[in-house]
Amino acid sequence: MNRESDGVDDARWEHGSDFHWPGLDIAGTDDDASRWLAGLEAIRYAAGRGALRALLDHGGWPRVWLPSYVCAELVAAVGDRVRFYADDPSQAQGRIPADAQSGHAIVRINYFGLRRPNSAATLRERGLTVIDDHTHDPCGPWARDSDADYCLASLRKSLPLPDGAVLWSPVGGRLPSKPEACEAAAAKLPAMLLKSLYLAGHPVSKPRFRALAIAAEDRLAELAGVGMSAVSAELLECLPIAQLRARRRENFQAFASHLAAEEVGLLQPADPSLTPFACVLLFPSAVARELARRRLIAARIYPAVLWPLDELPDHRAMFPEACEVADRVLALHCDARYSAADMQRVAAGY
Ligand SMILES: Cc1ncc(COP(=O)(O)O)c(C=O)c1O
């Protein structure tokens, strides 16, 4: 991937939103993260929600506990079996309720890649099946050292892939049968290529690639549990995953060292060797968050609001802490699309 964002025309500079296809200046596959991922006995799906849905249909658990701070895609994948327990990224770990019983499954999320490895042994002793979600740092230490019954990770959230997710069992648990590779799942690739050309200054219509990206995201949601596309599988082979991951950590540090605003907090990893998924800002109030969001958008910096929880019935009454965090966070991407210079510009734009 090009350093210092070369290939990006300054007049077209922007930050965030969907991935563009990056130039690759380092050959992939021969680094420890790529080798680890390639060697994993995993089932490959087009999307993380499809991986979870397939696992739950296969395992047949009558109740599935999700953390209270969670994305809508996972809630929909669990469906009527869902129960919630209190957890959010401002906590070191979740509070497992007494009525999470033997025979149920529980999903834990390594929020934004900020958490240290956490053994599943105590939960398993209670008879729970533990499913860890490593979407935010798929090749991080917790994913690689996990002793959970199952792990899943949506790869397309941290890597420039049009689709892709993996499901594996660190303890040799039975996995669902392998789905067929589905080329329609890669519908985002044309939008990624056009965005790349747009950023380089070519005469490409931004509304057109945005519309293609949105339609592709809708298509992926409809496809649900299909297999990862062959094109994403090929692209994955080309990605120098360890370098991309190292770049994410450097970018987080560049942002952290240039963030001058005092009224806003930056969620920190549990230890400095971890690799955050994004620079997640915690504002003093929802109003302050909204003002900052508008200011950033005016500077062509597109942050993500992760995750709105208001559509979940009774959630605010039952989980006020998670809802309060959800009201106040804004996530700024720090993946390998960007350079340290970009991250300084984002910190200044804030
Ligand atoms: C932690 C986490 N898990 C799973 C998903 C779902 O991934 P996908 O969109 O590939 O279904 C997301 C998506 O935002 C996520 O953030």
Tab-separated table of C-alpha atoms and ligand atoms in Angstrom:
chain	number	residue	atom	x	y	z
A	1	MET	CA	0.000	0.000	0.000
A	2	ASN	CA	1.384	3.400	-0.886
A	3	ARG	CA	2.958	5.326	1.960
A	4	GLU	CA	2.073	8.939	2.692
A	5	SER	CA	-1.154	8.468	0.720
A	6	ASP	CA	0.637	9.168	-2.546
A	7	GLY	CA	-1.711	8.642	-5.430
A	8	VAL	CA	-4.244	10.883	-3.671
A	9	ASP	CA	-4.849	14.270	-5.272
A	10	ASP	CA	-4.937	16.899	-2.504
A	11	ALA	CA	-8.071	18.517	-3.953
A	12	ARG	CA	-9.794	15.140	-3.602
A	13	TRP	CA	-8.402	14.301	-0.169
A	14	GLU	CA	-10.975	12.872	2.192
A	15	HIS	CA	-10.966	10.537	5.155
A	16	GLY	CA	-13.218	7.655	6.162
A	17	SER	CA	-16.304	5.971	4.746
A	18	ASP	CA	-15.945	2.937	2.424
A	19	PHE	CA	-12.605	1.398	1.510
A	20	HIS	CA	-11.088	2.191	-1.879
A	21	TRP	CA	-8.862	-0.359	-3.564
A	22	PRO	CA	-5.331	0.690	-2.494
A	23	GLY	CA	-2.168	0.296	-4.503
A	24	LEU	CA	-0.043	-2.522	-3.059
A	25	ASP	CA	3.667	-1.890	-3.003
A	26	ILE	CA	4.493	-4.862	-0.767
A	27	ALA	CA	3.757	-8.429	-1.857
A	28	GLY	CA	1.421	-10.264	0.505
A	29	THR	CA	1.294	-13.728	2.069
A	30	ASP	CA	4.781	-13.981	3.533
A	31	ASP	CA	4.244	-12.430	6.901
A	32	ASP	CA	3.219	-14.129	10.127
A	33	ALA	CA	-0.333	-12.722	10.192
A	34	SER	CA	-1.038	-13.721	6.576
A	35	ARG	CA	0.406	-17.178	7.205
A	36	TRP	CA	-1.624	-17.586	10.390
A	37	LEU	CA	-4.857	-16.584	8.644
A	38	ALA	CA	-4.141	-18.781	5.611
A	39	GLY	CA	-3.390	-21.759	7.881
A	40	LEU	CA	-6.548	-21.376	9.963
A	41	GLU	CA	-9.093	-24.150	9.500
A	42	ALA	CA	-11.864	-21.670	8.936
A	43	ILE	CA	-15.080	-21.457	6.989
A	44	ARG	CA	-15.174	-18.359	4.822
A	45	TYR	CA	-18.360	-16.345	4.521
A	46	ALA	CA	-19.166	-13.170	2.634
A	47	ALA	CA	-20.046	-11.272	5.836
A	48	GLY	CA	-19.658	-11.546	9.603
A	49	ARG	CA	-23.407	-11.624	10.222
A	50	GLY	CA	-23.701	-14.623	7.869
A	51	ALA	CA	-20.958	-16.437	9.798
A	52	LEU	CA	-22.786	-15.899	13.097
A	53	ARG	CA	-26.155	-16.892	11.675
A	54	ALA	CA	-24.776	-20.098	10.148
A	55	LEU	CA	-23.050	-21.018	13.418
A	56	LEU	CA	-26.199	-20.434	15.489
A	57	ASP	CA	-28.364	-22.452	13.093
A	58	HIS	CA	-25.776	-25.223	13.280
A	59	GLY	CA	-25.360	-25.145	17.081
A	60	GLY	CA	-29.067	-24.772	17.910
A	61	TRP	CA	-28.546	-22.913	21.218
A	62	PRO	CA	-31.951	-21.797	22.547
A	63	ARG	CA	-30.584	-18.511	23.974
A	64	VAL	CA	-27.735	-16.389	22.692
A	65	TRP	CA	-26.338	-13.622	24.888
A	66	LEU	CA	-25.053	-10.535	23.114
A	67	PRO	CA	-23.265	-7.608	24.766
A	68	SER	CA	-25.495	-4.573	25.276
A	69	TYR	CA	-23.244	-2.371	23.094
A	70	VAL	CA	-23.504	-4.150	19.759
A	71	CYS	CA	-24.165	-3.573	16.065
A	72	ALA	CA	-27.608	-4.113	14.541
A	73	GLU	CA	-26.242	-6.718	12.097
A	74	LEU	CA	-25.355	-9.113	14.923
A	75	VAL	CA	-28.696	-8.550	16.681
A	76	ALA	CA	-30.548	-9.385	13.451
A	77	ALA	CA	-28.383	-12.487	12.915
A	78	VAL	CA	-29.312	-13.816	16.371
A	79	GLY	CA	-33.045	-13.114	15.927
A	80	ASP	CA	-35.537	-14.270	18.567
A	81	ARG	CA	-32.921	-16.196	20.551
A	82	VAL	CA	-31.280	-12.963	21.694
A	83	ARG	CA	-30.704	-11.885	25.300
A	84	PHE	CA	-28.370	-9.059	26.337
A	85	TYR	CA	-25.742	-8.658	29.058
A	86	ALA	CA	-24.064	-5.409	30.111
A	87	ASP	CA	-20.846	-4.599	28.271
A	88	ASP	CA	-19.413	-1.637	26.403
A	89	PRO	CA	-15.948	-0.404	25.374
A	90	SER	CA	-15.521	1.768	28.469
A	91	GLN	CA	-15.454	-1.432	30.608
A	92	ALA	CA	-12.581	-3.906	30.909
A	93	GLN	CA	-15.030	-6.773	30.357
A	94	GLY	CA	-18.735	-7.605	30.404
A	95	ARG	CA	-20.956	-8.515	33.377
A	96	ILE	CA	-22.373	-11.961	32.770
A	97	PRO	CA	-25.816	-12.305	34.365
A	98	ALA	CA	-26.793	-15.223	36.604
A	99	ASP	CA	-29.521	-16.313	34.179
A	100	ALA	CA	-26.963	-17.037	31.444
A	101	GLN	CA	-27.272	-20.802	31.891
A	102	SER	CA	-25.738	-24.027	30.824
A	103	GLY	CA	-26.757	-24.789	27.234
A	104	HIS	CA	-26.806	-21.146	26.160
A	105	ALA	CA	-24.249	-19.404	23.921
A	106	ILE	CA	-22.569	-16.095	24.675
A	107	VAL	CA	-20.914	-13.688	22.225
A	108	ARG	CA	-18.022	-11.517	23.393
A	109	ILE	CA	-16.651	-8.648	21.287
A	110	ASN	CA	-13.096	-7.376	21.358
A	111	TYR	CA	-14.336	-3.790	20.986
A	112	PHE	CA	-12.146	-1.795	18.611
A	113	GLY	CA	-9.255	-4.213	19.232
A	114	LEU	CA	-8.691	-2.566	22.624
A	115	ARG	CA	-8.898	-5.633	24.861
A	116	ARG	CA	-6.280	-8.122	25.994
A	117	PRO	CA	-6.783	-11.863	25.464
A	118	ASN	CA	-9.431	-13.159	27.839
A	119	SER	CA	-9.835	-16.874	28.517
A	120	ALA	CA	-13.215	-18.495	27.927
A	121	ALA	CA	-12.580	-21.137	30.626
A	122	THR	CA	-14.746	-19.670	33.406
A	123	LEU	CA	-17.734	-19.211	31.121
A	124	ARG	CA	-17.303	-22.690	29.705
A	125	GLU	CA	-17.254	-24.122	33.256
A	126	ARG	CA	-20.749	-22.640	33.616
A	127	GLY	CA	-21.826	-24.674	30.572
A	128	LEU	CA	-21.894	-21.701	28.191
A	129	THR	CA	-20.626	-21.964	24.613
A	130	VAL	CA	-18.332	-19.001	24.034
A	131	ILE	CA	-18.261	-17.249	20.643
A	132	ASP	CA	-15.718	-14.443	20.279
A	133	ASP	CA	-16.044	-11.699	17.662
A	134	HIS	CA	-12.612	-10.544	16.446
A	135	THR	CA	-13.812	-8.329	13.611
A	136	HIS	CA	-11.911	-5.342	14.974
A	137	ASP	CA	-8.524	-7.095	15.079
A	138	PRO	CA	-8.786	-10.417	13.217
A	139	CYS	CA	-5.072	-11.278	13.524
A	140	GLY	CA	-4.512	-9.727	16.961
A	141	PRO	CA	-3.260	-11.543	20.067
A	142	TRP	CA	-6.718	-12.347	21.436
A	143	ALA	CA	-7.840	-13.888	18.115
A	144	ARG	CA	-4.630	-15.869	17.795
A	145	ASP	CA	-4.505	-17.102	21.411
A	146	SER	CA	-8.228	-17.642	21.837
A	147	ASP	CA	-9.517	-20.676	23.741
A	148	ALA	CA	-13.159	-19.880	22.905
A	149	ASP	CA	-15.430	-22.525	21.444
A	150	TYR	CA	-15.832	-20.456	18.281
A	151	CYS	CA	-14.407	-17.256	16.839
A	152	LEU	CA	-15.592	-15.146	13.964
A	153	ALA	CA	-14.264	-12.057	12.242
A	154	SER	CA	-15.618	-9.942	9.431
A	155	LEU	CA	-12.459	-9.259	7.405
A	156	ARG	CA	-13.953	-6.561	5.214
A	157	LYS	CA	-14.113	-4.097	8.121
A	158	SER	CA	-10.352	-3.883	8.652
A	159	LEU	CA	-9.008	-4.931	5.225
A	160	PRO	CA	-9.707	-3.502	1.752
A	161	LEU	CA	-11.907	-6.387	0.593
A	162	PRO	CA	-15.360	-6.149	-0.982
A	163	ASP	CA	-16.610	-9.033	1.192
A	164	GLY	CA	-15.209	-11.644	3.529
A	165	ALA	CA	-15.464	-13.122	7.003
A	166	VAL	CA	-14.073	-16.181	8.773
A	167	LEU	CA	-15.473	-18.610	11.338
A	168	TRP	CA	-13.231	-21.055	13.182
A	169	SER	CA	-13.070	-23.116	16.348
A	170	PRO	CA	-9.828	-22.823	18.366
A	171	VAL	CA	-10.799	-25.954	20.330
A	172	GLY	CA	-11.768	-28.155	17.378
A	173	GLY	CA	-15.543	-27.717	17.730
A	174	ARG	CA	-17.746	-28.843	14.845
A	175	LEU	CA	-18.265	-26.188	12.215
A	176	PRO	CA	-21.195	-25.699	9.842
A	177	SER	CA	-20.822	-27.085	6.329
A	178	LYS	CA	-18.951	-24.900	3.879
A	179	PRO	CA	-21.118	-22.509	1.824
A	180	GLU	CA	-20.560	-22.015	-1.920
A	181	ALA	CA	-18.366	-19.059	-2.922
A	182	CYS	CA	-20.655	-16.291	-4.148
A	183	GLU	CA	-19.376	-13.761	-6.695
A	184	ALA	CA	-22.385	-11.455	-6.222
A	185	ALA	CA	-21.065	-10.777	-2.699
A	186	ALA	CA	-18.127	-8.878	-4.217
A	187	ALA	CA	-20.412	-6.214	-5.713
A	188	LYS	CA	-18.521	-3.492	-3.840
A	189	LEU	CA	-15.333	-3.965	-5.846
A	190	PRO	CA	-16.299	-1.633	-8.749
A	191	ALA	CA	-17.140	1.091	-6.197
A	192	MET	CA	-13.755	0.531	-4.511
A	193	LEU	CA	-11.914	0.848	-7.840
A	194	LEU	CA	-13.815	3.970	-8.852
A	195	LYS	CA	-13.187	5.576	-5.462
A	196	SER	CA	-9.493	4.891	-5.885
A	197	LEU	CA	-9.476	6.611	-9.295
A	198	TYR	CA	-11.538	9.490	-7.899
A	199	LEU	CA	-9.044	10.041	-5.069
A	200	ALA	CA	-6.202	10.079	-7.613
A	201	GLY	CA	-7.920	12.972	-9.454
A	202	HIS	CA	-9.484	11.085	-12.378
A	203	PRO	CA	-12.829	12.228	-13.840
A	204	VAL	CA	-14.944	9.825	-11.783
A	205	SER	CA	-18.361	10.781	-10.394
A	206	LYS	CA	-18.434	10.581	-6.600
A	207	PRO	CA	-22.252	10.180	-6.451
A	208	ARG	CA	-21.927	7.231	-8.827
A	209	PHE	CA	-19.384	5.280	-6.784
A	210	ARG	CA	-21.236	6.139	-3.577
A	211	ALA	CA	-24.489	4.784	-5.068
A	212	LEU	CA	-22.672	1.624	-6.187
A	213	ALA	CA	-21.210	1.147	-2.695
A	214	ILE	CA	-24.597	1.577	-1.007
A	215	ALA	CA	-26.312	-0.820	-3.429
A	216	ALA	CA	-23.511	-3.364	-2.894
A	217	GLU	CA	-23.914	-3.144	0.890
A	218	ASP	CA	-27.664	-3.766	0.512
A	219	ARG	CA	-26.957	-6.733	-1.755
A	220	LEU	CA	-24.561	-8.223	0.794
A	221	ALA	CA	-27.218	-7.881	3.513
A	222	GLU	CA	-29.711	-9.792	1.321
A	223	LEU	CA	-27.232	-12.569	0.533
A	224	ALA	CA	-26.731	-13.382	4.232
A	225	GLY	CA	-24.856	-16.672	4.788
A	226	VAL	CA	-23.218	-17.198	1.383
A	227	GLY	CA	-19.529	-18.006	0.988
A	228	MET	CA	-16.793	-15.421	0.506
A	229	SER	CA	-16.354	-14.525	-3.166
A	230	ALA	CA	-13.453	-16.017	-5.111
A	231	VAL	CA	-12.284	-12.497	-5.957
A	232	SER	CA	-11.997	-11.592	-2.245
A	233	ALA	CA	-10.186	-14.868	-1.563
A	234	GLU	CA	-7.634	-13.958	-4.268
A	235	LEU	CA	-7.257	-10.390	-3.022
A	236	LEU	CA	-6.756	-11.652	0.533
A	237	GLU	CA	-3.751	-13.650	-0.689
A	238	CYS	CA	-2.178	-10.408	-1.962
A	239	LEU	CA	-2.574	-8.379	1.231
A	240	PRO	CA	0.474	-7.932	3.476
A	241	ILE	CA	-1.675	-8.285	6.566
A	242	ALA	CA	1.013	-7.844	9.231
A	243	GLN	CA	2.195	-4.603	7.621
A	244	LEU	CA	-1.339	-3.312	7.246
A	245	ARG	CA	-1.968	-4.078	10.895
A	246	ALA	CA	1.271	-2.357	11.970
A	247	ARG	CA	0.235	0.687	9.952
A	248	ARG	CA	-3.059	0.798	11.857
A	249	ARG	CA	-1.189	0.915	15.155
A	250	GLU	CA	1.170	3.658	13.888
A	251	ASN	CA	-1.809	5.652	12.632
A	252	PHE	CA	-3.579	5.364	15.977
A	253	GLN	CA	-0.437	6.635	17.709
A	254	ALA	CA	-0.020	9.510	15.209
A	255	PHE	CA	-3.595	10.591	15.884
A	256	ALA	CA	-3.267	10.205	19.665
A	257	SER	CA	-0.105	12.307	19.785
A	258	HIS	CA	-1.688	15.146	17.773
A	259	LEU	CA	-5.104	15.280	19.411
A	260	ALA	CA	-5.125	18.568	21.267
A	261	ALA	CA	-8.789	18.783	22.303
A	262	GLU	CA	-9.137	18.509	26.054
A	263	GLU	CA	-12.863	17.996	26.359
A	264	VAL	CA	-12.815	14.749	24.414
A	265	GLY	CA	-11.455	11.349	25.466
A	266	LEU	CA	-9.746	8.839	23.180
A	267	LEU	CA	-10.439	5.187	24.034
A	268	GLN	CA	-7.070	3.580	24.726
A	269	PRO	CA	-5.966	-0.029	24.247
A	270	ALA	CA	-5.595	-2.074	27.446
A	271	ASP	CA	-1.878	-2.172	26.692
A	272	PRO	CA	0.235	-0.246	24.174
A	273	SER	CA	1.199	-3.324	22.149
A	274	LEU	CA	-2.425	-3.779	21.012
A	275	THR	CA	-3.618	-2.519	17.625
A	276	PRO	CA	-6.784	-0.427	17.746
A	277	PHE	CA	-9.316	-0.716	14.934
A	278	ALA	CA	-10.080	3.005	14.935
A	279	CYS	CA	-9.573	6.213	16.902
A	280	VAL	CA	-12.702	6.188	19.034
A	281	LEU	CA	-13.524	9.543	20.596
A	282	LEU	CA	-15.753	9.841	23.650
A	283	PHE	CA	-17.485	13.235	23.912
A	284	PRO	CA	-18.938	14.768	27.071
A	285	SER	CA	-22.457	14.746	25.586
A	286	ALA	CA	-24.495	13.708	22.533
A	287	VAL	CA	-24.765	17.391	21.558
A	288	ALA	CA	-20.971	17.849	21.610
A	289	ARG	CA	-20.634	14.681	19.519
A	290	GLU	CA	-23.079	15.956	16.927
A	291	LEU	CA	-21.321	19.341	16.660
A	292	ALA	CA	-17.969	17.592	16.143
A	293	ARG	CA	-19.474	15.208	13.575
A	294	ARG	CA	-20.730	18.145	11.504
A	295	ARG	CA	-17.412	19.955	11.793
A	296	LEU	CA	-15.534	16.872	10.621
A	297	ILE	CA	-17.855	16.274	7.666
A	298	ALA	CA	-17.334	19.888	6.578
A	299	ALA	CA	-13.590	19.086	6.527
A	300	ARG	CA	-14.295	15.935	4.402
A	301	ILE	CA	-13.611	13.633	7.326
A	302	TYR	CA	-16.371	11.012	7.570
A	303	PRO	CA	-16.539	9.423	11.020
A	304	ALA	CA	-18.676	6.426	11.959
A	305	VAL	CA	-21.340	6.527	14.669
A	306	LEU	CA	-20.957	3.112	16.321
A	307	TRP	CA	-23.546	1.900	17.150
A	308	PRO	CA	-26.984	3.487	17.485
A	309	LEU	CA	-28.858	1.385	20.086
A	310	ASP	CA	-32.203	3.192	20.195
A	311	GLU	CA	-33.941	0.738	17.893
A	312	LEU	CA	-33.562	-2.018	20.486
A	313	PRO	CA	-36.739	-2.152	22.600
A	314	ASP	CA	-36.255	-1.202	26.312
A	315	HIS	CA	-32.505	-1.050	25.827
A	316	ARG	CA	-32.070	2.422	27.315
A	317	ALA	CA	-33.935	1.436	30.468
A	318	MET	CA	-32.089	-1.866	30.844
A	319	PHE	CA	-28.605	-0.826	29.728
A	320	PRO	CA	-28.188	2.894	30.427
A	321	GLU	CA	-24.378	2.682	30.492
A	322	ALA	CA	-24.066	1.159	27.000
A	323	CYS	CA	-26.613	3.639	25.602
A	324	GLU	CA	-24.811	6.541	27.181
A	325	VAL	CA	-21.524	5.471	25.572
A	326	ALA	CA	-23.277	4.914	22.214
A	327	ASP	CA	-24.654	8.482	22.395
A	328	ARG	CA	-21.204	9.956	22.863
A	329	VAL	CA	-18.782	8.044	20.592
A	330	LEU	CA	-17.434	8.845	17.175
A	331	ALA	CA	-15.017	6.484	15.404
A	332	LEU	CA	-12.363	7.783	13.016
A	333	HIS	CA	-10.769	5.205	10.729
A	334	CYS	CA	-7.034	4.634	11.141
A	335	ASP	CA	-6.524	1.662	8.823
A	336	ALA	CA	-3.709	1.352	6.292
A	337	ARG	CA	-5.448	3.492	3.684
A	338	TYR	CA	-4.047	6.392	5.644
A	339	SER	CA	-0.615	7.699	6.546
A	340	ALA	CA	0.561	9.326	9.774
A	341	ALA	CA	0.308	12.674	7.922
A	342	ASP	CA	-3.371	11.980	7.151
A	343	MET	CA	-3.996	11.178	10.812
A	344	GLN	CA	-2.359	14.444	11.881
A	345	ARG	CA	-4.633	16.269	9.454
A	346	VAL	CA	-7.652	14.484	10.946
A	347	ALA	CA	-6.544	15.373	14.501
A	348	ALA	CA	-6.203	19.021	13.379
A	349	GLY	CA	-9.584	18.885	11.556
A	350	TYR	CA	-11.195	17.757	14.723
B	1	LIG	C1	-17.845	-6.221	15.793
B	1	LIG	C2	-18.612	-6.534	14.533
B	1	LIG	N1	-18.984	-7.791	14.307
B	1	LIG	C3	-19.656	-8.134	13.182
B	1	LIG	C4	-20.026	-7.191	12.254
B	1	LIG	C5	-20.815	-7.603	11.058
B	1	LIG	O1	-19.981	-7.737	9.950
B	1	LIG	P1	-20.604	-7.773	8.494
B	1	LIG	O2	-21.025	-6.364	8.161
B	1	LIG	O3	-19.494	-8.275	7.617
B	1	LIG	O4	-21.766	-8.669	8.531
B	1	LIG	C6	-19.655	-5.867	12.462
B	1	LIG	C7	-20.048	-4.847	11.492
B	1	LIG	O5	-19.990	-3.656	11.732
B	1	LIG	C8	-18.923	-5.523	13.622
B	1	LIG	O6	-18.524	-4.260	13.848
